[in-house]
PDB file of C-alpha atoms in Angstrom:
ATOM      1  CA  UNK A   1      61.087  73.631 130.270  1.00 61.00           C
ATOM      2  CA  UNK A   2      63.946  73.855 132.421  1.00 70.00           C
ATOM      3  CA  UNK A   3      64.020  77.218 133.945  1.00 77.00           C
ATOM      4  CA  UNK A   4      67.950  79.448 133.864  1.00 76.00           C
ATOM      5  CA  UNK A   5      68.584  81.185 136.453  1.00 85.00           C
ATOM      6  CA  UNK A   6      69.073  85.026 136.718  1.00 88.00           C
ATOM      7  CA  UNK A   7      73.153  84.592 137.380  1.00 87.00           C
ATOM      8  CA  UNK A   8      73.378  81.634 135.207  1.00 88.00           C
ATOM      9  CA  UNK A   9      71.797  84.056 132.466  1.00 87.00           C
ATOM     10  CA  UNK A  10      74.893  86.992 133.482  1.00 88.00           C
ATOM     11  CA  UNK A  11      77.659  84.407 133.571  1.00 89.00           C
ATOM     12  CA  UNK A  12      76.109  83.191 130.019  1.00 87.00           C
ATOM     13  CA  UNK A  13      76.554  87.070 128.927  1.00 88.00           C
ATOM     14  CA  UNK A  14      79.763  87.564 130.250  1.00 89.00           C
ATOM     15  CA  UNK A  15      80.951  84.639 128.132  1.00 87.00           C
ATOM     16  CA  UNK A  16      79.483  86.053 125.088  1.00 85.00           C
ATOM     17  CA  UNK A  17      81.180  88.740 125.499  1.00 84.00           C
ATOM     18  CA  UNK A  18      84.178  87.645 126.561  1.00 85.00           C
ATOM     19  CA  UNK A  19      84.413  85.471 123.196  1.00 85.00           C
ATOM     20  CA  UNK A  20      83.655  88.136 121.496  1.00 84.00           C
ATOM     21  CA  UNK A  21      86.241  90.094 122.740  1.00 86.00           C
ATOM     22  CA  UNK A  22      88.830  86.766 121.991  1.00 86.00           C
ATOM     23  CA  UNK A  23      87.402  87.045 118.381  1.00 85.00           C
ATOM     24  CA  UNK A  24      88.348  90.818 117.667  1.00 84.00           C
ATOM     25  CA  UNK A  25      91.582  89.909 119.413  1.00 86.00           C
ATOM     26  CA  UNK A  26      92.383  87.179 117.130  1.00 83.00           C
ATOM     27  CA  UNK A  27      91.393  88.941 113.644  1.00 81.00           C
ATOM     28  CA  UNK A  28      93.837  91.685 115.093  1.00 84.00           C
ATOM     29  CA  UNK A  29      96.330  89.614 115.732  1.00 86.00           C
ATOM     30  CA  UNK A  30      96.202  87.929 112.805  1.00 84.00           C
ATOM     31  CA  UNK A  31      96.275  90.930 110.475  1.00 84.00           C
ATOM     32  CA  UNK A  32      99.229  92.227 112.271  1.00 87.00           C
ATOM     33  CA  UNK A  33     100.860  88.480 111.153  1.00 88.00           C
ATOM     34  CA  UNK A  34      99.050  89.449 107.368  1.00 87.00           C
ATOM     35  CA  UNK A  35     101.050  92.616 107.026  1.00 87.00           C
ATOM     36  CA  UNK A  36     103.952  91.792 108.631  1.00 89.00           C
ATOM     37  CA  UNK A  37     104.384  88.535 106.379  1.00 90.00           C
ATOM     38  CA  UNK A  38     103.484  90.584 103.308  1.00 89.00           C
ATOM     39  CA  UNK A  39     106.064  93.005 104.095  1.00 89.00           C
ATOM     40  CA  UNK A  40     108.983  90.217 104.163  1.00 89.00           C
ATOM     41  CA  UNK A  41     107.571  88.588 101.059  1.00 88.00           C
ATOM     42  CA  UNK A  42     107.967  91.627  99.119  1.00 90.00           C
ATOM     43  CA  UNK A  43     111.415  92.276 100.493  1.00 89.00           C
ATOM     44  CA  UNK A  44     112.698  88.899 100.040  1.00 87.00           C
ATOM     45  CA  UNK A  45     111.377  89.178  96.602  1.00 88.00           C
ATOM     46  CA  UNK A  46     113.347  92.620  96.382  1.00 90.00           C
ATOM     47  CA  UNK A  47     116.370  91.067  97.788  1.00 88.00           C
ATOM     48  CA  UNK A  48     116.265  87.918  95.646  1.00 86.00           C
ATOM     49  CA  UNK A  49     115.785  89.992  92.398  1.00 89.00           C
ATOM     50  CA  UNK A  50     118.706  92.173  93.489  1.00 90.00           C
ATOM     51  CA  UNK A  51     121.140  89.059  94.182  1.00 88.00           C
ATOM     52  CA  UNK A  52     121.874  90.884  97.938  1.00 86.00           C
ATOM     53  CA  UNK A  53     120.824  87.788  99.457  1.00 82.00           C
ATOM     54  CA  UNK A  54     123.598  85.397 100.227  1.00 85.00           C
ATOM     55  CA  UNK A  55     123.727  81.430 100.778  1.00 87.00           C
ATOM     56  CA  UNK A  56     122.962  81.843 104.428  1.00 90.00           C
ATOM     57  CA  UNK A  57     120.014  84.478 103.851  1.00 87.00           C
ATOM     58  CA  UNK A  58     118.130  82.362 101.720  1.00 86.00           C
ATOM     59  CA  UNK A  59     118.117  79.338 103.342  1.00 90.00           C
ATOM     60  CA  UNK A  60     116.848  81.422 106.093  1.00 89.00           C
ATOM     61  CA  UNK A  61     113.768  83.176 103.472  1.00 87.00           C
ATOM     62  CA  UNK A  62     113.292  79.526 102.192  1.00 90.00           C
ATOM     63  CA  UNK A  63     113.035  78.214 105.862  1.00 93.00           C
ATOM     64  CA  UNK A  64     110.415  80.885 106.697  1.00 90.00           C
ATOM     65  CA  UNK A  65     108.086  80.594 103.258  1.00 90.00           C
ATOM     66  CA  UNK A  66     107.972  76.341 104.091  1.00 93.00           C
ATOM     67  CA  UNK A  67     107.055  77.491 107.708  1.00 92.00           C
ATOM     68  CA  UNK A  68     104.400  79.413 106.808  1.00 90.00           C
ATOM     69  CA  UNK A  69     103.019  77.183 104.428  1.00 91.00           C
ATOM     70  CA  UNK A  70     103.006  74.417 106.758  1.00 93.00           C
ATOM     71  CA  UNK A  71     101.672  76.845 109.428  1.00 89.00           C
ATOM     72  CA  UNK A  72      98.722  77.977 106.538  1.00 88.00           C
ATOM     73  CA  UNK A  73      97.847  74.289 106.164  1.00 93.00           C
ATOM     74  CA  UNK A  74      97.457  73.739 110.078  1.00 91.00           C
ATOM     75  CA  UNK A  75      94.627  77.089 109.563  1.00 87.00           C
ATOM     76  CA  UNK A  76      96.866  79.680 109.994  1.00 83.00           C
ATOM     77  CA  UNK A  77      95.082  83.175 108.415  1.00 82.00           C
ATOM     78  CA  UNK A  78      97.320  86.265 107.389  1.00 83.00           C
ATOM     79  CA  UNK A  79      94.623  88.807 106.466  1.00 78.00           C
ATOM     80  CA  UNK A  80      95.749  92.046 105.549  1.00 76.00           C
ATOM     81  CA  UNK A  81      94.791  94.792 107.991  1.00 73.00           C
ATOM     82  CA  UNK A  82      90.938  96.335 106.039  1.00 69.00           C
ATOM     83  CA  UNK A  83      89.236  99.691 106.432  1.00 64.00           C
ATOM     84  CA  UNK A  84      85.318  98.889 106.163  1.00 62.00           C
ATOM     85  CA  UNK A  85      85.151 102.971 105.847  1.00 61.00           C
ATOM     86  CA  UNK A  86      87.351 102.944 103.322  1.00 56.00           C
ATOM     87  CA  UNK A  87      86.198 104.074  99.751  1.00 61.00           C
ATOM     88  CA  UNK A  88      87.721 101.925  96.074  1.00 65.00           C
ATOM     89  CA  UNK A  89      90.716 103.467  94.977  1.00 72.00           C
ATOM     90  CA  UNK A  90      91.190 103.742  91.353  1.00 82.00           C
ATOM     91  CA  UNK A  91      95.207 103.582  90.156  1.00 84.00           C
ATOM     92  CA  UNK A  92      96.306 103.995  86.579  1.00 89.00           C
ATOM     93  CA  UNK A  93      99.504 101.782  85.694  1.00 89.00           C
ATOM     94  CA  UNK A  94     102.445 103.814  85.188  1.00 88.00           C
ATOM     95  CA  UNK A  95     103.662 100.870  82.425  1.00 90.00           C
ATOM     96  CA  UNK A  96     100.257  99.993  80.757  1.00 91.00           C
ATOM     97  CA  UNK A  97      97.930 103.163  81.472  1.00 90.00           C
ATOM     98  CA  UNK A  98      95.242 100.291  83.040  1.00 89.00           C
ATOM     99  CA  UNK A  99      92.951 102.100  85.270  1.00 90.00           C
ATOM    100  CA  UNK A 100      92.827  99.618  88.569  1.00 89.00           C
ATOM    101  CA  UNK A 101      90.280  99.527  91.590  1.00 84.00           C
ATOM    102  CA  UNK A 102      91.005  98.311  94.760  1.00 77.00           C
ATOM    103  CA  UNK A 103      88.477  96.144  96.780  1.00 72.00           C
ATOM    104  CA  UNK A 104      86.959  98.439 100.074  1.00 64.00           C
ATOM    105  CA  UNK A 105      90.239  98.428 102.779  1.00 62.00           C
ATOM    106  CA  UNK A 106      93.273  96.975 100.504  1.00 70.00           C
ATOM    107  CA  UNK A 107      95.494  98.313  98.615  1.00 73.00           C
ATOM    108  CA  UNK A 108      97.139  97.839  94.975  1.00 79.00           C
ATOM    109  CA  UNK A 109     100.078  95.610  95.529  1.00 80.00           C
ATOM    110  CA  UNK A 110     100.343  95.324  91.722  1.00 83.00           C
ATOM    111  CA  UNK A 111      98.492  95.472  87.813  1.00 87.00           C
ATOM    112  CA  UNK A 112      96.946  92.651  87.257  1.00 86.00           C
ATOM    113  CA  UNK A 113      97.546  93.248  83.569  1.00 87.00           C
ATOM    114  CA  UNK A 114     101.453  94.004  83.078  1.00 90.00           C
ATOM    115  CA  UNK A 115     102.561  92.897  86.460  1.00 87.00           C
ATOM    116  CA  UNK A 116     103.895  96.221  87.564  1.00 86.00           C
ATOM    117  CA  UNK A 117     104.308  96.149  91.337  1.00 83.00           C
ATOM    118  CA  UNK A 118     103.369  99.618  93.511  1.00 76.00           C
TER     119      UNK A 118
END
């Protein structure tokens, strides 16, 4: 058994840690990407459903979605930002009276009965 010795052991805990720390970076970063890009799919849906965008504007909005979705094929993850702390909320539907939980650390984007969106 080939003996490690006692710096090869730190440097081997300094990595550890280091990836670790390259880990928690990266699920940050990508939740930061998760809300941001579920914050401009809402609005572009807003926008599209109000006729405000013009010809220019949606090219642009249909040049980002294909982006993404070629970006999400290639392994991109948007996660939305979670709260482990945080506790189910329970929503009642203003249209259908549905009584809706959310899962621990998201939120209620919309019913999933009538479609209603929050």
């Amino acid at each position: 058994m080939v003996k490690t010795s006692e710096s090869q052991m730190r440097i081997t805990e300094q990595l550890n840690l280091d990836l670790g720390d390259v880990k928690l970076q990266l699920l940050l970063v990508s939740q930061a990407l998760g809300a941001m890009h579920d914050y401009l799919q809402k609005l572009g849906a807003r926008l599209e459903r109000s006729g405000a965008l013009g010809p220019e504007e949606g090219k642009l909005l249909a040049a980002y979605k294909r982006a993404i979705a070629e970006l999400q094929k290639k392994g991109l993850s948007l996660e939305l930002p979670q709260d482990p702390t945080a506790k189910p909320v329970e929503v009642v539907c203003p249209t259908c009276q549905a009584k809706l939980k959310a899962k621990p650390g998201q939120r209620i984007g919309r019913c999933d009965w009538c479609g209603h969106e929050f």
